[in-house]
Amino acid sequence: ATLNAIAKSNGLARGVAVVDPAISEAELQALHEGGIRGVRFNFLKRLVDDAPKDKFLEVAGRLPTGWHVVIYFEADILEELRPFMDAIPVPLVIDHMGRPDVAQGPDGPDMKAFRALLDARDDIWFKATCPDRLDPSGDPWDLFSKAVAPLVADYPTRCLWGTDWPHPNMQDAMPDDGHLVDMIPRIAPTAALQRQLLIDNPMRLYWPEELG
């Protein structure tokens, strides 16, 4: 379905795939030709029972040129995952910033630990996403904006944005997608930051060949 959607986008879409670590080089190349530019490794206990780090590292070493790895985990296992992430030989994108407790504020322990991760490598990116999942105060998610805006300001070349549509596993509390879009100027208040968040950074990650 993802490959079909990319094919119908006339070059306007690229994708990330969850793959079997035993995937062949030929299958990886077919995904590349279809517009896939990364693989995703899940470490949420409710999504996977046992994430095979050794197999993940093996496939990460075989990815086509220009691909990256998306990692999804919760803040309480960040330190446990550090050696694994350090060993991945391609750029990393951290989904939803590793789910920090935004109620701690921009200087809380979760954000400090995440900043330490970003400072460890200059090829680690993050998605400044999902106030609806991360902010217990609810819409308009003021705790999220206060915690995340400084992160976007301090790492403007490594942040990405997204809606997380169609909001899997949130059927009992679906967010208003318009309100999610309203978060953009709150975490990226200047035109320059918004361009980096929405255009320049994703272009560098997904369409580098078009930048010359």
JSON list of C-alpha atoms in Angstrom, two decimals:
[
{"chain": "A", "resi": 1, "resn": "ALA", "atom": "CA", "xyz": [0.00, 0.00, 0.00]},
{"chain": "A", "resi": 2, "resn": "THR", "atom": "CA", "xyz": [2.83, 2.40, 0.85]},
{"chain": "A", "resi": 3, "resn": "LEU", "atom": "CA", "xyz": [4.65, 1.69, -2.41]},
{"chain": "A", "resi": 4, "resn": "ASN", "atom": "CA", "xyz": [1.42, 2.18, -4.32]},
{"chain": "A", "resi": 5, "resn": "ALA", "atom": "CA", "xyz": [0.80, 5.54, -2.65]},
{"chain": "A", "resi": 6, "resn": "ILE", "atom": "CA", "xyz": [4.36, 6.69, -3.39]},
{"chain": "A", "resi": 7, "resn": "ALA", "atom": "CA", "xyz": [4.00, 5.63, -7.03]},
{"chain": "A", "resi": 8, "resn": "LYS", "atom": "CA", "xyz": [0.83, 7.68, -7.37]},
{"chain": "A", "resi": 9, "resn": "SER", "atom": "CA", "xyz": [2.34, 10.78, -5.75]},
{"chain": "A", "resi": 10, "resn": "ASN", "atom": "CA", "xyz": [4.31, 11.85, -8.85]},
{"chain": "A", "resi": 11, "resn": "GLY", "atom": "CA", "xyz": [7.49, 12.17, -6.81]},
{"chain": "A", "resi": 12, "resn": "LEU", "atom": "CA", "xyz": [5.90, 14.05, -3.92]},
{"chain": "A", "resi": 13, "resn": "ALA", "atom": "CA", "xyz": [6.13, 11.22, -1.38]},
{"chain": "A", "resi": 14, "resn": "ARG", "atom": "CA", "xyz": [8.82, 9.04, 0.11]},
{"chain": "A", "resi": 15, "resn": "GLY", "atom": "CA", "xyz": [8.43, 6.30, 2.68]},
{"chain": "A", "resi": 16, "resn": "VAL", "atom": "CA", "xyz": [9.81, 4.38, 5.65]},
{"chain": "A", "resi": 17, "resn": "ALA", "atom": "CA", "xyz": [9.26, 0.62, 5.97]},
{"chain": "A", "resi": 18, "resn": "VAL", "atom": "CA", "xyz": [9.21, -1.98, 8.69]},
{"chain": "A", "resi": 19, "resn": "VAL", "atom": "CA", "xyz": [11.15, -4.91, 7.22]},
{"chain": "A", "resi": 20, "resn": "ASP", "atom": "CA", "xyz": [12.07, -8.44, 8.16]},
{"chain": "A", "resi": 21, "resn": "PRO", "atom": "CA", "xyz": [15.74, -8.24, 9.22]},
{"chain": "A", "resi": 22, "resn": "ALA", "atom": "CA", "xyz": [16.40, -11.15, 6.85]},
{"chain": "A", "resi": 23, "resn": "ILE", "atom": "CA", "xyz": [15.33, -9.06, 3.84]},
{"chain": "A", "resi": 24, "resn": "SER", "atom": "CA", "xyz": [17.56, -9.55, 0.80]},
{"chain": "A", "resi": 25, "resn": "GLU", "atom": "CA", "xyz": [19.64, -6.92, -0.96]},
{"chain": "A", "resi": 26, "resn": "ALA", "atom": "CA", "xyz": [17.42, -7.30, -4.02]},
{"chain": "A", "resi": 27, "resn": "GLU", "atom": "CA", "xyz": [14.31, -6.63, -1.94]},
{"chain": "A", "resi": 28, "resn": "LEU", "atom": "CA", "xyz": [15.94, -3.59, -0.32]},
{"chain": "A", "resi": 29, "resn": "GLN", "atom": "CA", "xyz": [16.85, -2.25, -3.76]},
{"chain": "A", "resi": 30, "resn": "ALA", "atom": "CA", "xyz": [13.28, -2.78, -4.94]},
{"chain": "A", "resi": 31, "resn": "LEU", "atom": "CA", "xyz": [12.04, -0.76, -1.96]},
{"chain": "A", "resi": 32, "resn": "HIS", "atom": "CA", "xyz": [14.58, 1.97, -2.78]},
{"chain": "A", "resi": 33, "resn": "GLU", "atom": "CA", "xyz": [13.36, 2.15, -6.37]},
{"chain": "A", "resi": 34, "resn": "GLY", "atom": "CA", "xyz": [9.83, 2.37, -5.00]},
{"chain": "A", "resi": 35, "resn": "GLY", "atom": "CA", "xyz": [10.67, 5.43, -2.92]},
{"chain": "A", "resi": 36, "resn": "ILE", "atom": "CA", "xyz": [11.46, 3.94, 0.50]},
{"chain": "A", "resi": 37, "resn": "ARG", "atom": "CA", "xyz": [14.32, 5.76, 2.23]},
{"chain": "A", "resi": 38, "resn": "GLY", "atom": "CA", "xyz": [14.46, 4.24, 5.69]},
{"chain": "A", "resi": 39, "resn": "VAL", "atom": "CA", "xyz": [13.53, 1.40, 8.01]},
{"chain": "A", "resi": 40, "resn": "ARG", "atom": "CA", "xyz": [11.80, 1.64, 11.36]},
{"chain": "A", "resi": 41, "resn": "PHE", "atom": "CA", "xyz": [12.75, -0.26, 14.51]},
{"chain": "A", "resi": 42, "resn": "ASN", "atom": "CA", "xyz": [10.11, -0.41, 17.25]},
{"chain": "A", "resi": 43, "resn": "PHE", "atom": "CA", "xyz": [11.03, -0.77, 20.91]},
{"chain": "A", "resi": 44, "resn": "LEU", "atom": "CA", "xyz": [7.64, -0.10, 22.50]},
{"chain": "A", "resi": 45, "resn": "LYS", "atom": "CA", "xyz": [6.64, -3.05, 24.65]},
{"chain": "A", "resi": 46, "resn": "ARG", "atom": "CA", "xyz": [3.02, -2.79, 23.54]},
{"chain": "A", "resi": 47, "resn": "LEU", "atom": "CA", "xyz": [4.09, -3.10, 19.89]},
{"chain": "A", "resi": 48, "resn": "VAL", "atom": "CA", "xyz": [6.79, -5.77, 20.05]},
{"chain": "A", "resi": 49, "resn": "ASP", "atom": "CA", "xyz": [7.58, -8.52, 22.53]},
{"chain": "A", "resi": 50, "resn": "ASP", "atom": "CA", "xyz": [11.25, -8.87, 21.70]},
{"chain": "A", "resi": 51, "resn": "ALA", "atom": "CA", "xyz": [13.18, -6.50, 19.44]},
{"chain": "A", "resi": 52, "resn": "PRO", "atom": "CA", "xyz": [16.21, -8.35, 18.00]},
{"chain": "A", "resi": 53, "resn": "LYS", "atom": "CA", "xyz": [18.95, -5.74, 18.28]},
{"chain": "A", "resi": 54, "resn": "ASP", "atom": "CA", "xyz": [21.60, -7.92, 16.68]},
{"chain": "A", "resi": 55, "resn": "LYS", "atom": "CA", "xyz": [19.43, -8.56, 13.63]},
{"chain": "A", "resi": 56, "resn": "PHE", "atom": "CA", "xyz": [18.49, -4.87, 13.46]},
{"chain": "A", "resi": 57, "resn": "LEU", "atom": "CA", "xyz": [22.17, -3.90, 13.41]},
{"chain": "A", "resi": 58, "resn": "GLU", "atom": "CA", "xyz": [22.88, -6.42, 10.67]},
{"chain": "A", "resi": 59, "resn": "VAL", "atom": "CA", "xyz": [20.21, -5.05, 8.37]},
{"chain": "A", "resi": 60, "resn": "ALA", "atom": "CA", "xyz": [21.18, -1.46, 9.22]},
{"chain": "A", "resi": 61, "resn": "GLY", "atom": "CA", "xyz": [24.60, -2.23, 7.81]},
{"chain": "A", "resi": 62, "resn": "ARG", "atom": "CA", "xyz": [23.09, -3.37, 4.51]},
{"chain": "A", "resi": 63, "resn": "LEU", "atom": "CA", "xyz": [20.78, -0.46, 3.77]},
{"chain": "A", "resi": 64, "resn": "PRO", "atom": "CA", "xyz": [20.97, 1.29, 0.40]},
{"chain": "A", "resi": 65, "resn": "THR", "atom": "CA", "xyz": [22.99, 4.50, 0.25]},
{"chain": "A", "resi": 66, "resn": "GLY", "atom": "CA", "xyz": [21.09, 7.49, 1.59]},
{"chain": "A", "resi": 67, "resn": "TRP", "atom": "CA", "xyz": [18.77, 5.54, 3.88]},
{"chain": "A", "resi": 68, "resn": "HIS", "atom": "CA", "xyz": [18.24, 6.18, 7.58]},
{"chain": "A", "resi": 69, "resn": "VAL", "atom": "CA", "xyz": [16.82, 4.31, 10.58]},
{"chain": "A", "resi": 70, "resn": "VAL", "atom": "CA", "xyz": [13.74, 5.49, 12.49]},
{"chain": "A", "resi": 71, "resn": "ILE", "atom": "CA", "xyz": [13.65, 4.33, 16.12]},
{"chain": "A", "resi": 72, "resn": "TYR", "atom": "CA", "xyz": [10.57, 4.43, 18.33]},
{"chain": "A", "resi": 73, "resn": "PHE", "atom": "CA", "xyz": [11.01, 4.01, 22.07]},
{"chain": "A", "resi": 74, "resn": "GLU", "atom": "CA", "xyz": [9.91, 5.47, 25.38]},
{"chain": "A", "resi": 75, "resn": "ALA", "atom": "CA", "xyz": [12.08, 7.72, 27.51]},
{"chain": "A", "resi": 76, "resn": "ASP", "atom": "CA", "xyz": [12.63, 5.19, 30.27]},
{"chain": "A", "resi": 77, "resn": "ILE", "atom": "CA", "xyz": [14.77, 2.95, 28.02]},
{"chain": "A", "resi": 78, "resn": "LEU", "atom": "CA", "xyz": [16.83, 5.69, 26.32]},
{"chain": "A", "resi": 79, "resn": "GLU", "atom": "CA", "xyz": [20.02, 4.93, 28.24]},
{"chain": "A", "resi": 80, "resn": "GLU", "atom": "CA", "xyz": [19.56, 1.20, 27.71]},
{"chain": "A", "resi": 81, "resn": "LEU", "atom": "CA", "xyz": [19.36, 1.79, 23.94]},
{"chain": "A", "resi": 82, "resn": "ARG", "atom": "CA", "xyz": [22.37, 4.11, 23.70]},
{"chain": "A", "resi": 83, "resn": "PRO", "atom": "CA", "xyz": [24.96, 1.39, 22.82]},
{"chain": "A", "resi": 84, "resn": "PHE", "atom": "CA", "xyz": [22.61, -0.01, 20.18]},
{"chain": "A", "resi": 85, "resn": "MET", "atom": "CA", "xyz": [21.99, 3.41, 18.63]},
{"chain": "A", "resi": 86, "resn": "ASP", "atom": "CA", "xyz": [25.70, 4.26, 18.74]},
{"chain": "A", "resi": 87, "resn": "ALA", "atom": "CA", "xyz": [26.38, 1.15, 16.65]},
{"chain": "A", "resi": 88, "resn": "ILE", "atom": "CA", "xyz": [23.95, 2.02, 13.84]},
{"chain": "A", "resi": 89, "resn": "PRO", "atom": "CA", "xyz": [26.07, 3.20, 10.88]},
{"chain": "A", "resi": 90, "resn": "VAL", "atom": "CA", "xyz": [23.47, 5.42, 9.21]},
{"chain": "A", "resi": 91, "resn": "PRO", "atom": "CA", "xyz": [21.58, 8.56, 10.30]},
{"chain": "A", "resi": 92, "resn": "LEU", "atom": "CA", "xyz": [18.93, 8.11, 12.98]},
{"chain": "A", "resi": 93, "resn": "VAL", "atom": "CA", "xyz": [15.49, 9.68, 13.29]},
{"chain": "A", "resi": 94, "resn": "ILE", "atom": "CA", "xyz": [13.96, 9.47, 16.76]},
{"chain": "A", "resi": 95, "resn": "ASP", "atom": "CA", "xyz": [10.20, 9.16, 16.57]},
{"chain": "A", "resi": 96, "resn": "HIS", "atom": "CA", "xyz": [8.26, 11.55, 18.80]},
{"chain": "A", "resi": 97, "resn": "MET", "atom": "CA", "xyz": [11.56, 12.57, 20.51]},
{"chain": "A", "resi": 98, "resn": "GLY", "atom": "CA", "xyz": [11.62, 9.27, 22.39]},
{"chain": "A", "resi": 99, "resn": "ARG", "atom": "CA", "xyz": [8.34, 10.10, 24.14]},
{"chain": "A", "resi": 100, "resn": "PRO", "atom": "CA", "xyz": [9.64, 12.45, 26.86]},
{"chain": "A", "resi": 101, "resn": "ASP", "atom": "CA", "xyz": [7.48, 13.47, 29.79]},
{"chain": "A", "resi": 102, "resn": "VAL", "atom": "CA", "xyz": [6.72, 17.00, 28.57]},
{"chain": "A", "resi": 103, "resn": "ALA", "atom": "CA", "xyz": [5.17, 17.83, 31.95]},
{"chain": "A", "resi": 104, "resn": "GLN", "atom": "CA", "xyz": [8.76, 18.00, 33.23]},
{"chain": "A", "resi": 105, "resn": "GLY", "atom": "CA", "xyz": [9.29, 21.07, 31.06]},
{"chain": "A", "resi": 106, "resn": "PRO", "atom": "CA", "xyz": [12.12, 21.91, 28.65]},
{"chain": "A", "resi": 107, "resn": "ASP", "atom": "CA", "xyz": [14.79, 21.39, 31.31]},
{"chain": "A", "resi": 108, "resn": "GLY", "atom": "CA", "xyz": [13.39, 18.20, 32.83]},
{"chain": "A", "resi": 109, "resn": "PRO", "atom": "CA", "xyz": [15.42, 15.00, 33.05]},
{"chain": "A", "resi": 110, "resn": "ASP", "atom": "CA", "xyz": [13.81, 13.43, 29.98]},
{"chain": "A", "resi": 111, "resn": "MET", "atom": "CA", "xyz": [14.64, 16.40, 27.75]},
{"chain": "A", "resi": 112, "resn": "LYS", "atom": "CA", "xyz": [18.15, 16.67, 29.18]},
{"chain": "A", "resi": 113, "resn": "ALA", "atom": "CA", "xyz": [18.77, 13.00, 28.40]},
{"chain": "A", "resi": 114, "resn": "PHE", "atom": "CA", "xyz": [17.41, 13.46, 24.90]},
{"chain": "A", "resi": 115, "resn": "ARG", "atom": "CA", "xyz": [19.61, 16.50, 24.30]},
{"chain": "A", "resi": 116, "resn": "ALA", "atom": "CA", "xyz": [22.60, 14.44, 25.41]},
{"chain": "A", "resi": 117, "resn": "LEU", "atom": "CA", "xyz": [21.69, 11.89, 22.74]},
{"chain": "A", "resi": 118, "resn": "LEU", "atom": "CA", "xyz": [21.44, 14.60, 20.07]},
{"chain": "A", "resi": 119, "resn": "ASP", "atom": "CA", "xyz": [24.77, 16.04, 21.15]},
{"chain": "A", "resi": 120, "resn": "ALA", "atom": "CA", "xyz": [26.44, 12.63, 20.84]},
{"chain": "A", "resi": 121, "resn": "ARG", "atom": "CA", "xyz": [26.05, 12.51, 17.03]},
{"chain": "A", "resi": 122, "resn": "ASP", "atom": "CA", "xyz": [25.34, 15.20, 14.47]},
{"chain": "A", "resi": 123, "resn": "ASP", "atom": "CA", "xyz": [23.34, 12.78, 12.32]},
{"chain": "A", "resi": 124, "resn": "ILE", "atom": "CA", "xyz": [20.54, 12.16, 14.80]},
{"chain": "A", "resi": 125, "resn": "TRP", "atom": "CA", "xyz": [17.25, 13.80, 13.83]},
{"chain": "A", "resi": 126, "resn": "PHE", "atom": "CA", "xyz": [13.94, 13.91, 15.68]},
{"chain": "A", "resi": 127, "resn": "LYS", "atom": "CA", "xyz": [10.24, 14.25, 14.96]},
{"chain": "A", "resi": 128, "resn": "ALA", "atom": "CA", "xyz": [8.70, 17.07, 16.99]},
{"chain": "A", "resi": 129, "resn": "THR", "atom": "CA", "xyz": [5.38, 15.32, 16.90]},
{"chain": "A", "resi": 130, "resn": "CYS", "atom": "CA", "xyz": [2.41, 13.91, 18.80]},
{"chain": "A", "resi": 131, "resn": "PRO", "atom": "CA", "xyz": [1.34, 16.46, 21.40]},
{"chain": "A", "resi": 132, "resn": "ASP", "atom": "CA", "xyz": [-1.85, 14.41, 21.57]},
{"chain": "A", "resi": 133, "resn": "ARG", "atom": "CA", "xyz": [0.11, 11.37, 22.78]},
{"chain": "A", "resi": 134, "resn": "LEU", "atom": "CA", "xyz": [2.64, 13.16, 24.96]},
{"chain": "A", "resi": 135, "resn": "ASP", "atom": "CA", "xyz": [0.77, 15.99, 26.68]},
{"chain": "A", "resi": 136, "resn": "PRO", "atom": "CA", "xyz": [-1.58, 14.85, 29.48]},
{"chain": "A", "resi": 137, "resn": "SER", "atom": "CA", "xyz": [-3.07, 18.35, 29.76]},
{"chain": "A", "resi": 138, "resn": "GLY", "atom": "CA", "xyz": [-4.95, 17.85, 26.49]},
{"chain": "A", "resi": 139, "resn": "ASP", "atom": "CA", "xyz": [-5.71, 20.13, 23.56]},
{"chain": "A", "resi": 140, "resn": "PRO", "atom": "CA", "xyz": [-4.25, 22.79, 23.06]},
{"chain": "A", "resi": 141, "resn": "TRP", "atom": "CA", "xyz": [-1.27, 20.92, 24.53]},
{"chain": "A", "resi": 142, "resn": "ASP", "atom": "CA", "xyz": [0.47, 23.84, 26.23]},
{"chain": "A", "resi": 143, "resn": "LEU", "atom": "CA", "xyz": [2.93, 21.59, 28.08]},
{"chain": "A", "resi": 144, "resn": "PHE", "atom": "CA", "xyz": [4.11, 20.15, 24.76]},
{"chain": "A", "resi": 145, "resn": "SER", "atom": "CA", "xyz": [4.72, 23.54, 23.15]},
{"chain": "A", "resi": 146, "resn": "LYS", "atom": "CA", "xyz": [6.66, 24.83, 26.16]},
{"chain": "A", "resi": 147, "resn": "ALA", "atom": "CA", "xyz": [8.86, 21.75, 26.31]},
{"chain": "A", "resi": 148, "resn": "VAL", "atom": "CA", "xyz": [9.46, 21.27, 22.60]},
{"chain": "A", "resi": 149, "resn": "ALA", "atom": "CA", "xyz": [9.87, 24.81, 21.23]},
{"chain": "A", "resi": 150, "resn": "PRO", "atom": "CA", "xyz": [13.33, 25.20, 22.84]},
{"chain": "A", "resi": 151, "resn": "LEU", "atom": "CA", "xyz": [14.41, 21.86, 21.35]},
{"chain": "A", "resi": 152, "resn": "VAL", "atom": "CA", "xyz": [13.41, 22.98, 17.84]},
{"chain": "A", "resi": 153, "resn": "ALA", "atom": "CA", "xyz": [15.16, 26.31, 18.37]},
{"chain": "A", "resi": 154, "resn": "ASP", "atom": "CA", "xyz": [18.40, 24.68, 19.52]},
{"chain": "A", "resi": 155, "resn": "TYR", "atom": "CA", "xyz": [18.48, 21.91, 16.86]},
{"chain": "A", "resi": 156, "resn": "PRO", "atom": "CA", "xyz": [16.84, 23.66, 13.88]},
{"chain": "A", "resi": 157, "resn": "THR", "atom": "CA", "xyz": [18.56, 21.57, 11.19]},
{"chain": "A", "resi": 158, "resn": "ARG", "atom": "CA", "xyz": [17.57, 18.22, 12.67]},
{"chain": "A", "resi": 159, "resn": "CYS", "atom": "CA", "xyz": [13.85, 18.52, 13.42]},
{"chain": "A", "resi": 160, "resn": "LEU", "atom": "CA", "xyz": [10.98, 17.11, 11.39]},
{"chain": "A", "resi": 161, "resn": "TRP", "atom": "CA", "xyz": [7.22, 17.51, 11.72]},
{"chain": "A", "resi": 162, "resn": "GLY", "atom": "CA", "xyz": [4.27, 15.26, 11.07]},
{"chain": "A", "resi": 163, "resn": "THR", "atom": "CA", "xyz": [0.66, 14.70, 12.08]},
{"chain": "A", "resi": 164, "resn": "ASP", "atom": "CA", "xyz": [0.87, 10.98, 12.99]},
{"chain": "A", "resi": 165, "resn": "TRP", "atom": "CA", "xyz": [-2.34, 10.58, 10.98]},
{"chain": "A", "resi": 166, "resn": "PRO", "atom": "CA", "xyz": [-4.32, 8.29, 11.03]},
{"chain": "A", "resi": 167, "resn": "HIS", "atom": "CA", "xyz": [-3.50, 8.16, 14.76]},
{"chain": "A", "resi": 168, "resn": "PRO", "atom": "CA", "xyz": [-3.26, 4.40, 15.33]},
{"chain": "A", "resi": 169, "resn": "ASN", "atom": "CA", "xyz": [-4.44, 3.05, 18.68]},
{"chain": "A", "resi": 170, "resn": "MET", "atom": "CA", "xyz": [-6.13, 6.38, 19.55]},
{"chain": "A", "resi": 171, "resn": "GLN", "atom": "CA", "xyz": [-9.65, 5.56, 18.46]},
{"chain": "A", "resi": 172, "resn": "ASP", "atom": "CA", "xyz": [-11.07, 6.59, 21.84]},
{"chain": "A", "resi": 173, "resn": "ALA", "atom": "CA", "xyz": [-9.51, 10.06, 21.81]},
{"chain": "A", "resi": 174, "resn": "MET", "atom": "CA", "xyz": [-8.85, 11.18, 18.24]},
{"chain": "A", "resi": 175, "resn": "PRO", "atom": "CA", "xyz": [-7.09, 14.55, 18.03]},
{"chain": "A", "resi": 176, "resn": "ASP", "atom": "CA", "xyz": [-8.26, 17.39, 15.80]},
{"chain": "A", "resi": 177, "resn": "ASP", "atom": "CA", "xyz": [-5.80, 17.43, 12.89]},
{"chain": "A", "resi": 178, "resn": "GLY", "atom": "CA", "xyz": [-6.33, 21.14, 12.41]},
{"chain": "A", "resi": 179, "resn": "HIS", "atom": "CA", "xyz": [-5.25, 21.74, 15.99]},
{"chain": "A", "resi": 180, "resn": "LEU", "atom": "CA", "xyz": [-2.15, 19.61, 15.39]},
{"chain": "A", "resi": 181, "resn": "VAL", "atom": "CA", "xyz": [-1.26, 21.91, 12.48]},
{"chain": "A", "resi": 182, "resn": "ASP", "atom": "CA", "xyz": [-1.82, 24.89, 14.77]},
{"chain": "A", "resi": 183, "resn": "MET", "atom": "CA", "xyz": [1.08, 23.58, 16.86]},
{"chain": "A", "resi": 184, "resn": "ILE", "atom": "CA", "xyz": [3.59, 24.37, 14.09]},
{"chain": "A", "resi": 185, "resn": "PRO", "atom": "CA", "xyz": [3.98, 28.13, 14.79]},
{"chain": "A", "resi": 186, "resn": "ARG", "atom": "CA", "xyz": [4.04, 27.45, 18.52]},
{"chain": "A", "resi": 187, "resn": "ILE", "atom": "CA", "xyz": [7.13, 25.20, 18.31]},
{"chain": "A", "resi": 188, "resn": "ALA", "atom": "CA", "xyz": [8.65, 27.00, 15.29]},
{"chain": "A", "resi": 189, "resn": "PRO", "atom": "CA", "xyz": [7.61, 30.63, 15.69]},
{"chain": "A", "resi": 190, "resn": "THR", "atom": "CA", "xyz": [9.65, 32.18, 12.85]},
{"chain": "A", "resi": 191, "resn": "ALA", "atom": "CA", "xyz": [9.30, 31.75, 9.11]},
{"chain": "A", "resi": 192, "resn": "ALA", "atom": "CA", "xyz": [12.89, 30.51, 8.94]},
{"chain": "A", "resi": 193, "resn": "LEU", "atom": "CA", "xyz": [12.30, 27.81, 11.55]},
{"chain": "A", "resi": 194, "resn": "GLN", "atom": "CA", "xyz": [9.08, 26.75, 9.87]},
{"chain": "A", "resi": 195, "resn": "ARG", "atom": "CA", "xyz": [10.84, 26.39, 6.54]},
{"chain": "A", "resi": 196, "resn": "GLN", "atom": "CA", "xyz": [13.51, 24.21, 8.13]},
{"chain": "A", "resi": 197, "resn": "LEU", "atom": "CA", "xyz": [10.96, 22.07, 9.98]},
{"chain": "A", "resi": 198, "resn": "LEU", "atom": "CA", "xyz": [8.60, 21.58, 7.03]},
{"chain": "A", "resi": 199, "resn": "ILE", "atom": "CA", "xyz": [10.72, 21.89, 3.87]},
{"chain": "A", "resi": 200, "resn": "ASP", "atom": "CA", "xyz": [14.50, 22.10, 4.15]},
{"chain": "A", "resi": 201, "resn": "ASN", "atom": "CA", "xyz": [15.08, 19.30, 6.66]},
{"chain": "A", "resi": 202, "resn": "PRO", "atom": "CA", "xyz": [12.79, 16.71, 5.05]},
{"chain": "A", "resi": 203, "resn": "MET", "atom": "CA", "xyz": [14.27, 17.56, 1.65]},
{"chain": "A", "resi": 204, "resn": "ARG", "atom": "CA", "xyz": [17.79, 16.87, 2.95]},
{"chain": "A", "resi": 205, "resn": "LEU", "atom": "CA", "xyz": [16.68, 13.57, 4.46]},
{"chain": "A", "resi": 206, "resn": "TYR", "atom": "CA", "xyz": [14.34, 12.23, 1.76]},
{"chain": "A", "resi": 207, "resn": "TRP", "atom": "CA", "xyz": [15.22, 14.06, -1.49]},
{"chain": "A", "resi": 208, "resn": "PRO", "atom": "CA", "xyz": [18.94, 14.93, -1.21]},
{"chain": "A", "resi": 209, "resn": "GLU", "atom": "CA", "xyz": [19.46, 14.30, -4.92]},
{"chain": "A", "resi": 210, "resn": "GLU", "atom": "CA", "xyz": [17.20, 17.25, -5.73]},
{"chain": "A", "resi": 211, "resn": "LEU", "atom": "CA", "xyz": [19.33, 19.63, -3.68]},
{"chain": "A", "resi": 212, "resn": "GLY", "atom": "CA", "xyz": [22.39, 19.11, -5.86]}
]
